[in-house]
Coordinates of C-alpha atoms in Angstrom, one line a residue:
M245 CA 77.2 109.3 56.6
A246 CA 78.0 105.7 55.7
L247 CA 75.3 103.1 55.2
S248 CA 75.3 100.6 58.0
L249 CA 74.1 97.2 57.1
P250 CA 72.5 94.7 59.4
A251 CA 75.0 92.0 60.3
K252 CA 73.1 89.1 58.8
F253 CA 72.3 91.0 55.7
A254 CA 76.0 92.1 55.3
S255 CA 77.1 88.5 55.7
D256 CA 74.6 87.2 53.1
I257 CA 75.8 89.6 50.4
Q258 CA 79.4 88.8 50.7
G259 CA 79.3 85.8 48.3
R260 CA 79.3 85.8 44.6
D261 CA 75.6 85.0 44.4
T262 CA 72.9 86.8 46.3
N263 CA 69.2 86.0 46.8
L264 CA 67.4 89.2 47.9
I265 CA 63.6 89.6 48.0
P266 CA 61.9 93.0 48.0
L267 CA 59.4 93.4 50.8
V268 CA 56.9 96.3 50.7
V269 CA 55.0 97.4 53.9
I270 CA 52.2 99.9 53.3
D271 CA 50.8 101.6 56.4
A272 CA 47.1 101.5 55.5
Q273 CA 45.9 102.4 59.0
S274 CA 42.7 104.5 59.1
S275 CA 39.9 105.2 61.4
I276 CA 38.2 102.1 60.0
T277 CA 41.2 99.7 59.7
N278 CA 44.3 99.2 61.8
N279 CA 46.1 97.2 59.1
Y280 CA 49.4 97.1 57.3
I281 CA 49.5 95.7 53.8
Y282 CA 52.4 93.4 53.1
I283 CA 53.4 92.6 49.5
S284 CA 56.4 91.1 47.8
T285 CA 57.4 89.3 44.6
N286 CA 57.2 86.0 46.5
S287 CA 54.6 84.5 48.7
I288 CA 56.4 84.3 52.0
F289 CA 55.7 84.4 55.7
F290 CA 58.3 86.7 57.3
A291 CA 58.5 88.3 60.8
N292 CA 55.0 87.0 61.7
D293 CA 53.4 88.6 58.6
S294 CA 52.2 87.0 55.4
Y295 CA 53.3 88.8 52.2
M296 CA 51.1 88.6 49.2
P297 CA 52.9 87.9 45.9
L298 CA 51.4 90.8 44.1
L299 CA 54.5 93.0 43.4
L300 CA 55.1 92.9 39.6
N301 CA 58.4 94.8 39.5
I302 CA 61.4 95.1 41.7
P303 CA 61.6 98.7 42.9
S304 CA 64.5 100.8 41.6
L305 CA 65.8 104.0 43.3
K306 CA 67.4 107.1 41.7
E307 CA 68.5 110.2 43.4
S308 CA 70.7 113.0 42.2
I309 CA 72.4 116.1 43.6
D310 CA 73.9 118.9 41.6
I311 CA 76.1 120.8 44.1
E312 CA 77.0 123.6 41.7
K313 CA 73.4 124.5 40.8
R314 CA 72.1 123.5 44.2
N315 CA 69.5 121.1 42.7
Y316 CA 68.3 118.0 44.5
K317 CA 66.1 115.6 42.6
I318 CA 63.7 113.7 44.9
S319 CA 63.8 110.0 44.4
N320 CA 60.5 108.5 43.2
V321 CA 59.7 104.9 43.2
T322 CA 56.9 103.4 41.1
L323 CA 55.4 100.1 42.3
D324 CA 53.3 98.0 39.9
I325 CA 51.0 95.7 41.8
S326 CA 48.8 93.0 40.4
N327 CA 45.1 93.7 40.8
F328 CA 44.1 90.2 39.9
P329 CA 42.2 88.4 42.7
Y330 CA 44.5 86.8 45.2
E331 CA 42.9 84.6 47.8
G332 CA 39.5 85.9 46.6
K333 CA 40.3 89.6 46.9
R334 CA 41.9 92.2 44.6
F335 CA 44.6 94.6 45.9
S336 CA 42.3 97.6 45.2
E337 CA 39.7 96.0 47.5
H338 CA 42.2 95.8 50.4
V339 CA 42.5 99.6 50.3
S340 CA 39.0 100.5 49.3
D341 CA 38.1 101.8 52.8
T342 CA 41.0 104.3 53.0
S343 CA 42.8 106.7 50.9
L344 CA 46.4 105.7 50.1
I345 CA 47.5 109.3 49.3
N346 CA 50.1 110.3 51.9
T347 CA 50.3 106.8 53.3
N348 CA 53.7 105.8 54.5
V349 CA 55.5 103.0 52.6
N350 CA 58.7 101.1 53.5
I351 CA 60.7 99.0 51.1
Y352 CA 63.1 96.4 52.5
W353 CA 65.6 93.9 51.0
K354 CA 65.3 90.5 52.7
S355 CA 68.3 88.2 52.5
P356 CA 68.2 84.4 53.2
S357 CA 69.1 84.7 56.9
S358 CA 67.0 87.7 57.7
I359 CA 64.3 87.1 60.3
T360 CA 63.1 90.6 61.3
L361 CA 62.5 93.9 59.7
E362 CA 64.7 96.9 60.5
D363 CA 63.2 99.1 63.2
A364 CA 63.2 102.7 62.1
D365 CA 63.8 103.9 65.7
D366 CA 66.8 101.9 66.7
N367 CA 68.0 100.3 63.4
S368 CA 67.7 96.8 64.8
G369 CA 66.7 94.0 62.5
D370 CA 68.0 91.8 59.7
A371 CA 66.3 93.0 56.6
L372 CA 67.7 96.3 55.1
N373 CA 65.3 99.2 54.9
I374 CA 66.2 100.8 51.5
Y375 CA 63.4 103.3 51.1
R376 CA 60.9 105.3 53.2
G377 CA 58.4 107.3 51.4
T378 CA 54.8 108.3 51.0
V379 CA 52.2 107.6 48.3
R380 CA 51.8 110.6 46.0
R381 CA 49.8 109.0 43.2
Y382 CA 47.5 106.0 43.0
N383 CA 45.6 104.6 40.1
H384 CA 44.3 101.2 39.1
D385 CA 42.4 99.2 36.6
D386 CA 41.2 95.6 36.6
E387 CA 44.8 94.3 36.0
K388 CA 47.3 96.6 37.7
V389 CA 47.6 99.1 40.5
K390 CA 50.3 101.7 40.2
L391 CA 51.6 103.5 43.3
V392 CA 54.0 106.4 42.8
L393 CA 56.0 107.0 46.0
E394 CA 58.1 110.0 46.9
D395 CA 60.9 110.2 49.3
R396 CA 60.2 112.0 52.6
S397 CA 63.1 114.3 52.1
Q398 CA 61.0 116.8 50.2
A399 CA 59.4 117.8 53.4
M400 CA 62.9 118.7 54.8
V401 CA 64.7 120.0 51.7
H402 CA 63.8 123.3 49.9

């Protein structure tokens, strides 16, 4: 199956220089809160949501398949998030009322002309959804929060 890119995104990456911004959407909904947490490397307002500039690294993805041995290595993504106060609140305080374990996380690439996120149901939108996963490990100290995400394919592949 070929990767289909949103039209605006495909147009933006045709040139020699690109300007892509990672956007991370954490589904931190619980019985107490009904919130999503939006973080990025930049402080931006995108698709009616304000993204906090707390992301310390640009996520990288790795995946491998060994057809001969029938091994499939699940892609893991590690997100390093600043835990210094931003607008009077630390990231760990944003998630203190809910457990992040098994929380859904989506990572997108936003290009300059992108104005909406890709919808998982109908693939509409301008920003490219590059990763869908769940939080497997979460730890933090006073400086940094580390989230380890695992691709959802483990639930389907044995």
